[in-house]
């Protein structure tokens, strides 16, 4: 097990409905040392990829994306969720389904902050059905920028997001892939990664 | 002028309606070196205050709060905005008016992450009418924790938030206080601070 898997085993809580609570260290209370270790590991995996920008989506991706961007010494941009948007041509816009709120959100990024020539690393805390990640990827491609890859802290391997993104040909690195969880015993099975 | 005031002069854009756009470096695209310098300066100002936790509110406060928490070597907690909340007793809840969306939001923090004995530094990117900051302060006090102080990147000195918070007796440090702005000339006047 790597450091993140170990931390999930120690402090993660499995709830019914395939919910994994990691809010004591990753998405409500944040352990900065853990975040920085995640940032360093993601940097290591994408070394040599000439990344020029890190892109995430508000809110819980921001902290991890900051740590990654600091390590890579590039700016971080976070896409904003909007209920509606004045399409004045200054924004890239994508529509995403929200898994948690069960409604459609628009995600937007100012055209000033993604450009042709950028090599973008898309970062988020969780990957489940992949809708948020696909929205972010479409923002990058609307800007004629290049997706250098996607980096995720925790992938729910039993949902289709990881399969879908890899199947589209994107490089996707997830530091921990949960293949199954049992709310009765609290047990978590991680996918063995090379 | 300090480093943040200089950066605002260089890259901030004054818009009609007393809007100061700093989204190229502070709240949409993030300059990590600037954020870390803000974190270090806030640490310096609250040295010796025995802070145990940094509290902010999603979304744009998260990145600055991360830099501050890293410097202070304490956890960061971000309050979440909710339209409604199942009051099951597990959350501290405060109601705040949103200046940008003109509606009331609830902000919530899990009771697990604020406790009596905590000395909390409340951090945000902007201070205008002070509603968000007052909501965060009330969450800390609901937890019987102590407000060690408030640290803000940019205070709009011509709105009442700063006066209100200081008048309540809280220590409030704003790295840049904008006393006036002119959208026609783009000029910005900062308050002289000791």
Coordinates of C-alpha atoms in Angstrom, one line a residue:
Chain A
X1 CA 0.0 0.0 0.0
X2 CA 1.2 3.5 -0.7
X3 CA 0.9 6.4 1.7
X4 CA -2.5 7.5 0.6
X5 CA -4.0 4.0 0.7
X6 CA -2.6 3.6 4.2
X7 CA -4.2 6.9 5.3
X8 CA -7.5 5.8 3.7
X9 CA -7.4 2.5 5.7
X10 CA -6.6 4.4 8.9
X11 CA -9.0 7.4 8.7
X12 CA -11.4 6.8 5.9
X13 CA -15.0 5.7 6.8
X14 CA -17.1 3.4 4.6
X15 CA -20.8 4.3 4.6
X16 CA -23.7 2.6 2.9
X17 CA -24.3 3.5 -0.7
X18 CA -20.6 3.2 -1.7
X19 CA -19.7 6.4 0.1
X20 CA -16.2 6.8 1.3
X21 CA -15.8 9.6 3.8
X22 CA -12.3 11.1 3.9
X23 CA -13.4 14.4 5.3
X24 CA -11.0 14.3 8.2
X25 CA -8.0 14.7 6.0
X26 CA -8.8 15.3 2.3
X27 CA -12.0 17.3 1.6
X28 CA -13.3 19.1 4.7
X29 CA -10.4 19.2 7.1
X30 CA -7.2 19.1 5.2
X31 CA -3.9 17.6 6.3
X32 CA -1.4 19.8 4.6
X33 CA 1.5 17.3 4.8
X34 CA -0.6 14.7 3.1
X35 CA -1.7 17.1 0.4
X36 CA 1.9 18.1 -0.2
X37 CA 2.9 14.4 -0.4
X38 CA 0.1 13.9 -3.0
X39 CA 1.5 16.9 -4.9
X40 CA 5.0 15.5 -4.9
X41 CA 3.9 12.1 -6.0
X42 CA 1.8 13.5 -8.9
X43 CA 4.7 15.6 -9.9
X44 CA 6.9 12.5 -9.9
X45 CA 4.5 10.6 -12.2
X46 CA 4.2 13.5 -14.7
X47 CA 7.9 14.4 -14.7
X48 CA 9.0 15.4 -18.2
X49 CA 5.5 16.2 -19.4
X50 CA 6.2 19.9 -19.7
X51 CA 3.0 20.8 -18.0
X52 CA 2.2 24.6 -18.1
X53 CA -0.9 24.7 -16.0
X54 CA -2.9 22.7 -13.5
X55 CA -6.7 22.8 -13.8
X56 CA -9.3 21.6 -11.3
X57 CA -12.9 22.4 -10.3
X58 CA -14.1 24.0 -7.2
X59 CA -14.2 23.3 -4.3
X60 CA -12.5 20.2 -3.0
X61 CA -10.1 19.8 -5.8
X62 CA -8.5 23.2 -5.1
X63 CA -6.3 22.2 -2.2
X64 CA -4.8 19.2 -4.0
X65 CA -4.4 21.2 -7.2
X66 CA -2.5 23.9 -5.2
X67 CA 0.0 21.3 -3.9
X68 CA 0.5 19.9 -7.4
X69 CA 0.9 23.3 -9.0
X70 CA 3.4 24.4 -6.4
X71 CA 5.5 21.2 -7.0
X72 CA 5.3 21.8 -10.8
X73 CA 5.9 25.5 -10.5
X74 CA 3.0 26.4 -12.7
X75 CA -0.2 28.4 -12.2
X76 CA -3.3 26.6 -11.0
X77 CA -6.7 27.5 -12.5
X78 CA -10.0 26.3 -10.9
X79 CA -13.1 26.0 -13.0
X80 CA -16.2 27.5 -11.4
X81 CA -19.6 26.0 -11.1
X82 CA -22.4 28.2 -12.3
X83 CA -26.2 27.8 -12.4
X84 CA -26.3 29.9 -15.5
X85 CA -23.8 31.9 -17.4
X86 CA -23.9 35.0 -19.5
X87 CA -22.4 33.6 -22.7
X88 CA -20.5 36.7 -23.6
X89 CA -17.7 34.8 -25.3
X90 CA -15.2 35.4 -22.5
X91 CA -15.7 31.9 -21.0
X92 CA -15.3 28.3 -21.9
X93 CA -18.3 26.4 -20.7
X94 CA -19.0 22.7 -20.2
X95 CA -22.1 21.0 -18.8
X96 CA -21.6 18.3 -16.1
X97 CA -23.9 16.1 -14.1
X98 CA -23.2 16.3 -10.4
X99 CA -23.1 13.0 -8.7
X100 CA -23.7 14.4 -5.3
X101 CA -26.4 17.0 -6.0
X102 CA -28.1 15.1 -8.9
X103 CA -28.4 18.2 -11.0
X104 CA -26.7 19.6 -14.0
X105 CA -24.0 22.2 -13.4
X106 CA -22.2 24.4 -15.8
X107 CA -18.5 24.7 -15.3
X108 CA -16.7 27.7 -16.6
X109 CA -13.2 29.0 -17.1
X110 CA -12.2 32.4 -18.4
X111 CA -10.7 32.3 -21.8
X112 CA -7.8 34.3 -20.5
X113 CA -6.5 31.4 -18.4
X114 CA -6.4 28.5 -20.9
X115 CA -4.7 28.9 -24.3
X116 CA -3.5 27.0 -27.3
X117 CA 0.0 25.9 -26.3
X118 CA -0.9 25.1 -22.7
X119 CA -0.2 21.5 -21.6
X120 CA -2.7 21.0 -18.9
X121 CA -2.7 18.6 -16.0
X122 CA -6.3 18.0 -14.8
X123 CA -6.5 17.4 -11.1
X124 CA -9.3 16.4 -8.7
X125 CA -9.7 14.7 -5.4
X126 CA -12.2 12.1 -6.4
X127 CA -13.1 10.2 -9.6
X128 CA -16.4 8.4 -9.7
X129 CA -18.5 8.6 -12.8
X130 CA -16.1 10.9 -14.5
X131 CA -18.5 13.7 -15.4
X132 CA -16.5 16.4 -13.7
X133 CA -13.3 15.2 -15.3
X134 CA -14.9 15.0 -18.7
X135 CA -16.2 18.6 -18.3
X136 CA -12.7 19.8 -17.4
X137 CA -11.2 17.9 -20.4
X138 CA -13.7 19.5 -22.7
X139 CA -12.8 23.0 -21.4
X140 CA -9.1 22.3 -22.2
X141 CA -9.9 21.1 -25.7
X142 CA -12.2 24.1 -26.3
X143 CA -9.2 26.2 -25.7
X144 CA -7.1 24.2 -28.2
X145 CA -4.8 23.4 -25.3
X146 CA -3.5 19.9 -24.7
X147 CA -4.5 17.5 -21.9
X148 CA -1.2 16.2 -20.6
X149 CA -3.0 13.9 -18.3
X150 CA -5.4 13.6 -15.3
X151 CA -4.3 13.1 -11.7
X152 CA -6.7 11.9 -9.1
X153 CA -6.3 11.2 -5.4
X154 CA -9.0 8.6 -5.0
X155 CA -10.7 6.7 -7.9
X156 CA -13.8 4.7 -7.2
X157 CA -12.8 1.8 -9.4
X158 CA -16.2 0.2 -9.3
X159 CA -17.7 3.2 -11.1
X160 CA -17.2 3.8 -14.8
X161 CA -15.3 7.1 -14.7
X162 CA -11.8 5.7 -14.8
X163 CA -12.6 3.2 -17.5
X164 CA -14.3 5.9 -19.6
X165 CA -11.4 8.4 -19.3
X166 CA -8.7 5.8 -20.0
X167 CA -10.8 4.4 -22.9
X168 CA -10.8 7.9 -24.5
X169 CA -7.0 7.6 -24.6
X170 CA -6.1 10.0 -21.8
X171 CA -3.4 9.2 -19.3
X172 CA -5.0 8.9 -15.9
X173 CA -3.1 8.4 -12.7
X174 CA -5.1 7.7 -9.5
X175 CA -3.0 7.4 -6.4
X176 CA -5.6 5.1 -4.8
X177 CA -8.1 3.0 -6.7
X178 CA -10.9 1.6 -4.5
X179 CA -12.2 -1.6 -6.1
X180 CA -14.7 -2.4 -3.4
X181 CA -15.9 -1.3 0.0
X182 CA -18.0 -3.0 2.7
X183 CA -19.9 -0.7 5.0
X184 CA -20.6 -3.6 7.4
X185 CA -17.0 -4.5 8.0
X186 CA -15.4 -1.2 6.9
X187 CA -13.1 -3.2 4.7
X188 CA -11.7 -1.5 1.6
X189 CA -10.0 -3.3 -1.4
X190 CA -7.5 -1.3 -3.4
X191 CA -6.6 -2.2 -7.0
X192 CA -3.0 -3.3 -7.3
X193 CA -1.1 -0.9 -9.5
X194 CA 2.3 -1.3 -11.1
Chain B
X1 CA 3.5 49.4 -0.8
X2 CA 3.8 45.8 0.2
X3 CA 4.1 42.9 -2.3
X4 CA 0.4 42.3 -2.5
X5 CA -0.5 45.9 -3.0
X6 CA 2.2 46.1 -5.8
X7 CA 0.7 43.0 -7.5
X8 CA -2.8 44.5 -7.3
X9 CA -1.5 47.7 -8.9
X10 CA 0.1 45.6 -11.6
X11 CA -2.5 43.0 -12.4
X12 CA -5.8 44.0 -10.7
X13 CA -8.5 45.5 -12.8
X14 CA -11.0 48.0 -11.5
X15 CA -14.5 47.6 -12.9
X16 CA -17.6 49.8 -12.4
X17 CA -19.6 49.0 -9.3
X18 CA -16.5 48.9 -7.0
X19 CA -15.5 45.6 -8.4
X20 CA -11.8 44.7 -8.2
X21 CA -10.9 41.8 -10.5
X22 CA -7.8 39.9 -9.3
X23 CA -8.7 36.7 -11.0
X24 CA -5.5 36.5 -12.9
X25 CA -3.5 35.7 -9.7
X26 CA -5.8 35.3 -6.7
X27 CA -9.2 33.7 -7.2
X28 CA -9.5 32.0 -10.6
X29 CA -6.0 31.6 -11.8
X30 CA -3.7 31.2 -8.8
X31 CA -0.1 32.3 -8.6
X32 CA 1.3 29.8 -6.1
X33 CA 4.4 31.9 -5.2
X34 CA 2.2 34.8 -4.4
X35 CA -0.1 32.6 -2.3
X36 CA 2.9 31.3 -0.4
X37 CA 4.2 34.7 0.3
X38 CA 0.7 35.7 1.6
X39 CA 0.8 32.6 3.8
X40 CA 4.3 33.5 5.2
X41 CA 3.3 37.1 5.9
X42 CA 0.1 36.0 7.7
X43 CA 2.2 33.6 9.7
X44 CA 4.5 36.4 10.6
X45 CA 1.7 38.6 11.8
X46 CA 0.2 35.9 14.0
X47 CA 3.4 34.5 15.4
X48 CA 3.1 33.4 19.0
X49 CA -0.7 33.2 18.8
X50 CA -0.6 29.4 19.3
X51 CA -3.1 28.8 16.4
X52 CA -4.3 25.2 16.2
X53 CA -6.5 25.4 13.1
X54 CA -7.1 27.6 10.0
X55 CA -10.8 28.0 9.0
X56 CA -12.0 29.4 5.6
X57 CA -15.0 29.1 3.4
X58 CA -15.3 27.5 -0.1
X59 CA -14.2 28.3 -2.7
X60 CA -11.8 31.1 -3.2
X61 CA -10.5 31.1 0.3
X62 CA -9.2 27.6 0.1
X63 CA -6.0 28.2 -1.7
X64 CA -4.9 31.0 0.6
X65 CA -6.0 29.1 3.7
X66 CA -3.8 26.1 2.5
X67 CA -0.8 28.3 2.3
X68 CA -1.4 29.8 5.7
X69 CA -2.0 26.4 7.3
X70 CA 1.1 24.9 5.7
X71 CA 3.2 27.8 7.2
X72 CA 1.6 27.4 10.6
X73 CA 1.8 23.6 10.4
X74 CA -1.8 23.1 11.4
X75 CA -4.9 21.6 9.7
X76 CA -7.1 23.7 7.4
X77 CA -10.9 23.3 7.5
X78 CA -13.1 24.8 5.0
X79 CA -16.8 25.6 5.7
X80 CA -19.2 24.4 3.0
X81 CA -22.0 26.4 1.5
X82 CA -25.3 24.6 1.6
X83 CA -28.8 25.5 0.4
X84 CA -30.4 23.5 3.1
X85 CA -29.0 21.2 5.7
X86 CA -30.3 18.2 7.6
X87 CA -29.9 19.5 11.1
X88 CA -28.9 16.2 12.6
X89 CA -26.7 17.8 15.2
X90 CA -23.4 16.8 13.5
X91 CA -22.8 20.3 12.0
X92 CA -22.3 23.8 13.2
X93 CA -24.5 26.0 11.0
X94 CA -24.4 29.8 10.3
X95 CA -26.5 31.9 7.9
X96 CA -24.7 34.4 5.7
X97 CA -25.8 36.8 3.0
X98 CA -23.9 36.4 -0.2
X99 CA -22.7 39.7 -1.6
X100 CA -22.2 38.3 -5.1
X101 CA -25.2 36.0 -5.4
X102 CA -27.6 38.3 -3.4
X103 CA -29.1 35.3 -1.6
X104 CA -28.8 33.7 1.8
X105 CA -26.5 30.8 2.2
X106 CA -26.0 28.4 5.0
X107 CA -22.4 27.6 5.9
X108 CA -21.6 24.4 7.7
X109 CA -18.7 22.8 9.5
X110 CA -18.7 19.3 10.9
X111 CA -18.6 19.3 14.7
X112 CA -15.6 16.9 14.4
X113 CA -13.3 19.6 13.1
X114 CA -13.8 22.5 15.5
X115 CA -13.5 21.9 19.2
X116 CA -13.3 23.8 22.5
X117 CA -9.6 24.3 23.0
X118 CA -9.0 25.2 19.3
X119 CA -7.5 28.6 18.6
X120 CA -8.7 29.4 15.1
X121 CA -7.4 31.7 12.5
X122 CA -10.1 32.7 10.1
X123 CA -8.8 33.3 6.6
X124 CA -10.4 34.6 3.4
X125 CA -9.4 36.2 0.1
X126 CA -11.7 39.2 0.3
X127 CA -13.5 41.2 3.0
X128 CA -16.3 43.4 1.9
X129 CA -19.5 43.6 4.0
X130 CA -18.1 41.0 6.4
X131 CA -21.0 38.6 6.3
X132 CA -18.9 35.6 5.4
X133 CA -16.4 36.4 8.1
X134 CA -19.1 36.9 10.7
X135 CA -20.6 33.5 9.7
X136 CA -17.2 31.8 10.1
X137 CA -16.7 33.5 13.5
X138 CA -20.0 32.3 14.7
X139 CA -19.1 28.7 13.7
X140 CA -16.0 29.0 15.8
X141 CA -17.9 30.4 18.8
X142 CA -20.6 27.8 18.5
X143 CA -17.8 25.2 18.9
X144 CA -16.6 27.0 22.1
X145 CA -13.4 27.5 20.3
X146 CA -11.4 30.7 20.3
X147 CA -11.0 33.2 17.4
X148 CA -7.3 33.9 17.4
X149 CA -7.9 36.5 14.7
X150 CA -8.9 37.0 11.1
X151 CA -6.5 37.3 8.1
X152 CA -7.6 38.6 4.8
X153 CA -5.8 39.2 1.6
X154 CA -7.8 42.2 0.2
X155 CA -10.1 44.3 2.3
X156 CA -12.5 46.7 0.7
X157 CA -12.0 49.5 3.2
X158 CA -14.9 51.5 1.8
X159 CA -17.4 48.8 2.8
X160 CA -18.4 48.2 6.4
X161 CA -17.0 44.7 7.0
X162 CA -13.6 45.6 8.4
X163 CA -15.0 48.3 10.7
X164 CA -17.7 45.9 11.9
X165 CA -15.3 43.0 12.7
X166 CA -12.7 45.3 14.4
X167 CA -15.5 46.9 16.3
X168 CA -16.5 43.6 17.7
X169 CA -13.0 43.3 19.2
X170 CA -11.5 40.8 16.8
X171 CA -8.0 41.2 15.6
X172 CA -8.2 41.6 11.8
X173 CA -5.2 41.7 9.6
X174 CA -5.7 42.6 5.9
X175 CA -2.6 42.6 3.7
X176 CA -4.1 45.2 1.4
X177 CA -6.9 47.6 2.3
X178 CA -8.4 49.4 -0.7
X179 CA -9.9 52.7 0.4
X180 CA -11.0 53.8 -3.1
X181 CA -10.9 52.8 -6.7
X182 CA -11.7 54.6 -9.9
X183 CA -13.0 52.5 -12.8
X184 CA -12.3 55.4 -15.3
X185 CA -8.7 55.9 -14.5
X186 CA -8.0 52.4 -13.0
X187 CA -6.4 54.1 -10.0
X188 CA -6.5 52.3 -6.6
X189 CA -5.8 54.0 -3.2
X190 CA -4.6 51.8 -0.4
X191 CA -4.9 52.6 3.3
X192 CA -1.6 53.3 4.9
X193 CA -1.0 50.6 7.5
X194 CA 1.6 50.6 10.3

